mmCIF file of C-alpha atoms in Angstrom:
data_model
loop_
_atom_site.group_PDB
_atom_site.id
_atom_site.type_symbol
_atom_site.label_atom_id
_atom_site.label_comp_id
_atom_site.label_asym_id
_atom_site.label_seq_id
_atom_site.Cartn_x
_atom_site.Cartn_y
_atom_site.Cartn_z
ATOM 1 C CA UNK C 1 88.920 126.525 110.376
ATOM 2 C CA UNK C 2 91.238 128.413 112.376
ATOM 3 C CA UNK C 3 94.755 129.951 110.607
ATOM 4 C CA UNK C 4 97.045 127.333 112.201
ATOM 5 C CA UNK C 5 95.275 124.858 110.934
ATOM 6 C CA UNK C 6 94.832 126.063 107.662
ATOM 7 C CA UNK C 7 98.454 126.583 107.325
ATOM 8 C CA UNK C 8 99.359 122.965 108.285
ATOM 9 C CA UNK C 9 100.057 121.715 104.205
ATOM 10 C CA UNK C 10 101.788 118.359 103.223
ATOM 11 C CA UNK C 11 105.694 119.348 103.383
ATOM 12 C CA UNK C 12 105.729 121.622 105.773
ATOM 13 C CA UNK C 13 108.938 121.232 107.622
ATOM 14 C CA UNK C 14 110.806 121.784 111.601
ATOM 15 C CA UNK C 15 113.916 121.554 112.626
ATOM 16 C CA UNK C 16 115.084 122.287 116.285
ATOM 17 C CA UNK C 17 118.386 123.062 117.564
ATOM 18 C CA UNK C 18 120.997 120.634 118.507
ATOM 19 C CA UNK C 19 120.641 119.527 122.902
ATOM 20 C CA UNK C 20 122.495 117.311 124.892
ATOM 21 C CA UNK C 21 120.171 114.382 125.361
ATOM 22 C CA UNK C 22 120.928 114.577 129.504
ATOM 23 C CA UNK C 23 119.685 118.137 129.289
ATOM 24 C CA UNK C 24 116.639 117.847 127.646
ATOM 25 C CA UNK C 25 115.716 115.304 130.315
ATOM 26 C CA UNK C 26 117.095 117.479 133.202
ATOM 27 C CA UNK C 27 115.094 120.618 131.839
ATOM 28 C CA UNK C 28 111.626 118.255 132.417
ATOM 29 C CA UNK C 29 112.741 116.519 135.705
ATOM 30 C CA UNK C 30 112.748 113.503 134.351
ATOM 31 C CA UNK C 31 114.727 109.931 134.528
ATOM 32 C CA UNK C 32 113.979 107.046 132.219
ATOM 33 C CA UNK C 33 116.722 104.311 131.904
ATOM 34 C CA UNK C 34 118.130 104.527 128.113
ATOM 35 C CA UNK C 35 117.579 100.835 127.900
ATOM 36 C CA UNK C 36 113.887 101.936 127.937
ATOM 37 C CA UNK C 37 111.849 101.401 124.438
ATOM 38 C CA UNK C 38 110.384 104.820 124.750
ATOM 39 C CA UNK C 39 113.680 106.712 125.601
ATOM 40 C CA UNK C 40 114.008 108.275 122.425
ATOM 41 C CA UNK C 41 110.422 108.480 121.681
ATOM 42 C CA UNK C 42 109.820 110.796 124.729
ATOM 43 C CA UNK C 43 113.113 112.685 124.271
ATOM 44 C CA UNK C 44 111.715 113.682 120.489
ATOM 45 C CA UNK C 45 108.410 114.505 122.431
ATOM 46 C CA UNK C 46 110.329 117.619 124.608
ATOM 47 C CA UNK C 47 112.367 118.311 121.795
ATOM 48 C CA UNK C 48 109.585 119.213 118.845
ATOM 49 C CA UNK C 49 106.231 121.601 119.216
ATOM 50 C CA UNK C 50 102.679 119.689 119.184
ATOM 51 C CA UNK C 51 100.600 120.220 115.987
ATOM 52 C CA UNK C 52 98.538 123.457 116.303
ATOM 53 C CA UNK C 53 94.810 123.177 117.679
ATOM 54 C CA UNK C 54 95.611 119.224 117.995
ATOM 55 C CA UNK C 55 95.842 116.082 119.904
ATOM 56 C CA UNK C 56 97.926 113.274 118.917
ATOM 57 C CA UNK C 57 96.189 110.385 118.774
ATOM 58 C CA UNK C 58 98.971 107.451 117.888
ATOM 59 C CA UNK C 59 101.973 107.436 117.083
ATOM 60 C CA UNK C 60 104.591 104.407 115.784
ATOM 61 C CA UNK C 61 108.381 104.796 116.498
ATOM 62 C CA UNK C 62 111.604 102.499 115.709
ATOM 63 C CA UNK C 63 115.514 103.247 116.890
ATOM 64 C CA UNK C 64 118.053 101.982 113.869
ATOM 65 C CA UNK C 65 120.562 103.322 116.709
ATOM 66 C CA UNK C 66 118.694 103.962 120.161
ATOM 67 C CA UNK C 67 120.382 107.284 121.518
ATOM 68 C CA UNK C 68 121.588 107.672 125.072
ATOM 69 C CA UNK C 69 121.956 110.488 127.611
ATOM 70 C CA UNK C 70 125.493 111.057 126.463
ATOM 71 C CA UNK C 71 124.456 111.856 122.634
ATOM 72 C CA UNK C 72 123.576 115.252 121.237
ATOM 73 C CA UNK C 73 120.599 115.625 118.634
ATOM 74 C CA UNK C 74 118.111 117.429 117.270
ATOM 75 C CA UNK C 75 114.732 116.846 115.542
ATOM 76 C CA UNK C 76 113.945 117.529 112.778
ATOM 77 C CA UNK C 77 109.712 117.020 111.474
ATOM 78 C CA UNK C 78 107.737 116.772 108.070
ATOM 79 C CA UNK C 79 104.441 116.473 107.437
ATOM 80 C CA UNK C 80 103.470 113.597 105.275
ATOM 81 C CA UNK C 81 99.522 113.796 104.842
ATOM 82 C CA UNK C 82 96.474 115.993 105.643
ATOM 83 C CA UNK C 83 93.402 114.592 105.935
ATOM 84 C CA UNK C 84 89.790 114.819 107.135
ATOM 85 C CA UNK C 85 90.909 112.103 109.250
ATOM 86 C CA UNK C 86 94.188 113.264 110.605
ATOM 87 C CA UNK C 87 97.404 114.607 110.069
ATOM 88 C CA UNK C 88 100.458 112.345 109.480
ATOM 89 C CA UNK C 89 104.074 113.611 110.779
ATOM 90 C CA UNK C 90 107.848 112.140 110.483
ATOM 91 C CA UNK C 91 109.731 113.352 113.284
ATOM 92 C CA UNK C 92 113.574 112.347 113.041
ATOM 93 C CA UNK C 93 116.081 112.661 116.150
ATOM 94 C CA UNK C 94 119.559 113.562 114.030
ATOM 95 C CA UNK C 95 123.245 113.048 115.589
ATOM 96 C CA UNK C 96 125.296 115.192 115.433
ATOM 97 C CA UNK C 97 127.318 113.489 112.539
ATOM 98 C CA UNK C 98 124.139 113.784 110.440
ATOM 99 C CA UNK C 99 122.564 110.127 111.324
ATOM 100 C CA UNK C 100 119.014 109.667 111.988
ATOM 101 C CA UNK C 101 119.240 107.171 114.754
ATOM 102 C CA UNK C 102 115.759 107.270 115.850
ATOM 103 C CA UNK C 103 112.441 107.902 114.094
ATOM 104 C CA UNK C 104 108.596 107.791 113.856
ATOM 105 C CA UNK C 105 105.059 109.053 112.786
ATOM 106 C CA UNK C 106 102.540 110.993 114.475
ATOM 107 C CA UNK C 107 98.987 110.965 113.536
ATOM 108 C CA UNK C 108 97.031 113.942 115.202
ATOM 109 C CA UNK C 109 93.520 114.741 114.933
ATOM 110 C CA UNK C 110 91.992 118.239 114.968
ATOM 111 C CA UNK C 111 88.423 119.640 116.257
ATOM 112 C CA UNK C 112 88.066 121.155 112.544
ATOM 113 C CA UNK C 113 88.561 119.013 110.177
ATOM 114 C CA UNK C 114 91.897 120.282 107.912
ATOM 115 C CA UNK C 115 91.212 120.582 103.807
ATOM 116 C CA UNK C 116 92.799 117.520 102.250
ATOM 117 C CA UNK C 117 94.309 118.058 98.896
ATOM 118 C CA UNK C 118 94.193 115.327 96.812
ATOM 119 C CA UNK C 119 97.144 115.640 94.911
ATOM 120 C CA UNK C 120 99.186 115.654 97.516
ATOM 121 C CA UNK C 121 97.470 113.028 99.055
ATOM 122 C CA UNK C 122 100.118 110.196 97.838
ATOM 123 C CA UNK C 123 98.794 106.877 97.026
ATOM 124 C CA UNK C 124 94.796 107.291 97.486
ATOM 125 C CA UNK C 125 92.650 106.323 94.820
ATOM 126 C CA UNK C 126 91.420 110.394 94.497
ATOM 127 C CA UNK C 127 95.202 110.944 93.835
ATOM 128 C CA UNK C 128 95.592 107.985 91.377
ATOM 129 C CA UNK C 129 92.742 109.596 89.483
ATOM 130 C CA UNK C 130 94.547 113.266 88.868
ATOM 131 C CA UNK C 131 97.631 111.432 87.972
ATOM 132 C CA UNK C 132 95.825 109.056 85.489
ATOM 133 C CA UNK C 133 94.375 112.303 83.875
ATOM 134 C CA UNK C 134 98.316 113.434 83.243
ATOM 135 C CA UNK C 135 99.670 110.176 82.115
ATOM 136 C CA UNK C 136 97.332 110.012 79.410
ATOM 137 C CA UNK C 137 98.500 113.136 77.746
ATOM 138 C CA UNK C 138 102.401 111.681 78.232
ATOM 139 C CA UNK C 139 103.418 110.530 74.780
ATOM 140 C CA UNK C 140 106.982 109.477 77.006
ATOM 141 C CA UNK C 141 104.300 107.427 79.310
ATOM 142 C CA UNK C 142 102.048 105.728 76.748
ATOM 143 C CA UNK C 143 104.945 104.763 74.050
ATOM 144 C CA UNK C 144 106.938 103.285 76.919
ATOM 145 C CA UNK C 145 103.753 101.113 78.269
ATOM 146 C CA UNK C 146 101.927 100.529 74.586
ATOM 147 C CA UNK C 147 102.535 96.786 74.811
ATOM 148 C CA UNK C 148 102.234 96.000 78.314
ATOM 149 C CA UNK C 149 99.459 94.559 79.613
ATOM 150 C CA UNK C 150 99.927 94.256 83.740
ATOM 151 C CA UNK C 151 99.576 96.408 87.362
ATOM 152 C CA UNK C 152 101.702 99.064 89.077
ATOM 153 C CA UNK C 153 101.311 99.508 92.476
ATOM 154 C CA UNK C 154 102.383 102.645 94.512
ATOM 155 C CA UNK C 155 102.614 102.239 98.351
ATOM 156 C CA UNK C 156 103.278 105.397 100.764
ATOM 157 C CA UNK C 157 102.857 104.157 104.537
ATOM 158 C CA UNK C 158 99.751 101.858 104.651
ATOM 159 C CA UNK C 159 98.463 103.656 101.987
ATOM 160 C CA UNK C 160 98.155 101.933 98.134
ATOM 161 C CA UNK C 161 97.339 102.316 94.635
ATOM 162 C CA UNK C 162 97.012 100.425 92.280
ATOM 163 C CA UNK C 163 97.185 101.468 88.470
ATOM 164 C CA UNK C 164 96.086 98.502 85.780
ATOM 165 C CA UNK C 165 97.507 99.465 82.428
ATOM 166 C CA UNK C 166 96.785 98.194 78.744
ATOM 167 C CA UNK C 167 97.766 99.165 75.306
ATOM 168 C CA UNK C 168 99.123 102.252 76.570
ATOM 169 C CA UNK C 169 96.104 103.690 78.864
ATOM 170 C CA UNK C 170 95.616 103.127 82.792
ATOM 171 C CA UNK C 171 92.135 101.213 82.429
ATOM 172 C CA UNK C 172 91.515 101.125 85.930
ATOM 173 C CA UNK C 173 92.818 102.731 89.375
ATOM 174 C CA UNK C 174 91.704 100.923 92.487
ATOM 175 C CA UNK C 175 93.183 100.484 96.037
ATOM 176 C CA UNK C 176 93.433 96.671 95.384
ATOM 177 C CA UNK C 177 93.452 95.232 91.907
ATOM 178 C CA UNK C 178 91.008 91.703 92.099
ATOM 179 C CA UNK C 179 94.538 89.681 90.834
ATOM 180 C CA UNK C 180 96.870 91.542 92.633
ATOM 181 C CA UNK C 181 99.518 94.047 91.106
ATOM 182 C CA UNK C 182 102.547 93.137 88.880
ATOM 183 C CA UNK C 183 104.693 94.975 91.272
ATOM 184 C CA UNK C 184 104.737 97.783 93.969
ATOM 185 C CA UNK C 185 106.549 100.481 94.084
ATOM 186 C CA UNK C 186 107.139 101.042 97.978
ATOM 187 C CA UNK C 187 109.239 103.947 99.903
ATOM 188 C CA UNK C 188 107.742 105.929 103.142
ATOM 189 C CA UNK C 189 105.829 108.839 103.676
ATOM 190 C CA UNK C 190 109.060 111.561 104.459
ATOM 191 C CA UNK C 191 110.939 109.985 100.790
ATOM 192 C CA UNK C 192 107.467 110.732 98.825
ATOM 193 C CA UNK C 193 107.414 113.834 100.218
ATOM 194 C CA UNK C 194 110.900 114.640 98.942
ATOM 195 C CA UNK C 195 110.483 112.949 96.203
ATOM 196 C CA UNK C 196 107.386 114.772 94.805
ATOM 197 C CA UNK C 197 108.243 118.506 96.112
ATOM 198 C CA UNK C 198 111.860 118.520 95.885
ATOM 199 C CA UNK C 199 112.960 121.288 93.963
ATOM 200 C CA UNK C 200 115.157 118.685 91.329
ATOM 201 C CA UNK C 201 113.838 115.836 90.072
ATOM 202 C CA UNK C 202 116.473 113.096 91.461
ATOM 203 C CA UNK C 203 114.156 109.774 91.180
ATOM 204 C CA UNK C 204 117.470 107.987 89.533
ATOM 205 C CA UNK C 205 119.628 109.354 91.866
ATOM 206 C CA UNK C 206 117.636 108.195 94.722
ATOM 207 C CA UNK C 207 116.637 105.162 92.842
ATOM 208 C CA UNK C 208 120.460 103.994 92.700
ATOM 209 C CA UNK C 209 121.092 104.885 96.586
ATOM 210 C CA UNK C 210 118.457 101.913 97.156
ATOM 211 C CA UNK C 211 116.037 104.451 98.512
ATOM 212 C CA UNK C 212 112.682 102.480 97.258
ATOM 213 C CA UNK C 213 111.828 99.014 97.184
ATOM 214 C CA UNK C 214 109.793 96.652 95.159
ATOM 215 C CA UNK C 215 107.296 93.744 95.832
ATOM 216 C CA UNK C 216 106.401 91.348 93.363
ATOM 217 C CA UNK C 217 107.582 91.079 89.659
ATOM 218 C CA UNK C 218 111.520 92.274 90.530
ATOM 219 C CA UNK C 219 112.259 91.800 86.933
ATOM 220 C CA UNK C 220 108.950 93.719 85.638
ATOM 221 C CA UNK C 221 110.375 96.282 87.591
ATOM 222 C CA UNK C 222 113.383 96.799 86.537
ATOM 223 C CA UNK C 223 112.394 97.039 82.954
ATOM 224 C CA UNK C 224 109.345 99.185 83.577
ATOM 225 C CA UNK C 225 112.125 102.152 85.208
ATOM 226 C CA UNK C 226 111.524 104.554 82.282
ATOM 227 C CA UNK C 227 107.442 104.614 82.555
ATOM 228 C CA UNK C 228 108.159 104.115 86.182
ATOM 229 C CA UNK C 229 109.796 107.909 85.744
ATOM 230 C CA UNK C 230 107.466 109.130 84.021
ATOM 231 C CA UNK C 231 104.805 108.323 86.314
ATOM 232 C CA UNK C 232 107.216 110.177 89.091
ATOM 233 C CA UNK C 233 107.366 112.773 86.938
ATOM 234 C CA UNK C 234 103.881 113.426 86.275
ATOM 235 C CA UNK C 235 102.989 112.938 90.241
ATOM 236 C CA UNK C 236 105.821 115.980 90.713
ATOM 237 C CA UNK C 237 103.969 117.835 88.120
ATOM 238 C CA UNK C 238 100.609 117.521 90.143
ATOM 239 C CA UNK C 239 102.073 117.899 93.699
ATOM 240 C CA UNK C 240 103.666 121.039 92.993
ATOM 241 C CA UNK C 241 101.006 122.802 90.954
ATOM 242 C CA UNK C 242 99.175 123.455 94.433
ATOM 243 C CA UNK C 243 102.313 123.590 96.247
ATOM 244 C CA UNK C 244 104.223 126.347 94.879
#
């Protein structure tokens, strides 16, 4: 495996300098009418560095405010998973008033496979595993769940857990519990990321800023906040024991 590959790690971060859109188009020759789908898309292309010893094999992209030629940005990048598979990347085009007005994710595949680290590997049944391991030895986990009998799912991306708890213990971890889950904890890739390797631990914070969603149960949800925390807490604990 060569260096630059070895170096690519969940949470590894970019951020380029701010261009005028018009320029960074001008600079490649090129002319694509702003009314164009992949305007921003090809703009955040020029504007970041490919992934080391890698070819990007798909990518999905969404404007919550398509950018024009007029607008100045820059991009920022995170990457979100590394796997034998591939290697998942946010890239962000930022306004200069601090908006992200376009976005996406980049999966890239490498020759060499990269090492994938389970515990950072949010939401796969490997990672569901290490974190069942720590929850059991959480007296704040297993008081706060020692009468409830039900599922809690954890979705990053496409990617889901599912945790099936009783009398205080997860019994069983599983991409897809056989009835379903109680309710699912949902947020993307980028907010796990920050979530998990963040130097604070600001779950509430974010929590109250509307930053995750739920599927199912809404009102087993909102009671379950406190184990819900601790589970955070305990997935922080195992992301950055290999990260620092």
């Amino acid at each position: 495996m060569t260096t630059a590959i070895a170096s690519l790690r969940v949470g590894v971060r970019t951020s380029t300098r701010t261009r005028l859109v018009a320029d960074v188009l001008d600079r490649h020759g090129l002319r694509i009418p702003s009314r164009s789908q992949s305007f921003g898309m090809v703009v955040a292309e020029y504007l970041t560095d490919a992934v080391p010893c890698a070819e990007r094999v798909a990518i999905t992209w969404s404007a919550t405010a398509p950018i024009a030629e007029s607008d100045h940005v820059h991009a920022t990048t995170v990457v979100t998973r590394v796997g034998a598979d591939g290697i998942d990347r946010e890239v962000r085009l930022v306004d200069d008033a601090g908006r992200v007005r376009e976005s996406g994710t980049e999966t890239w595949r490498t020759e060499a496979s990269p090492e994938s680290v389970p515990s950072l590997d949010f939401c796969s049944v490997e990672w569901g595993e290490l974190l069942r391991a720590r929850l059991h030895r959480d007296a704040a986990f297993t008081s706060s769940v020692s009468t409830w009998d039900g599922t809690v799912g954890l979705r990053c991306g496409e990617r889901e857990v599912h945790l099936r708890i009783y009398q205080g213990q997860v019994i069983d971890v599983t991409r897809r519990a056989p009835l379903g889950a109680t309710f699912t904890f949902e947020t993307s890739p980028a907010t796990w990321v920050d979530l998990l390797l963040s130097d604070s631990d600001d779950f509430m914070r974010r929590a109250l800023r509307g930053e995750f969603s739920s599927a199912g149960n809404g009102y087993e949800y909102l009671r379950l906040t406190k184990p819900l925390h601790a589970i955070i807490q305990n997935a922080r604990a195992l992301a950055r024991e290999v990260h620092s």
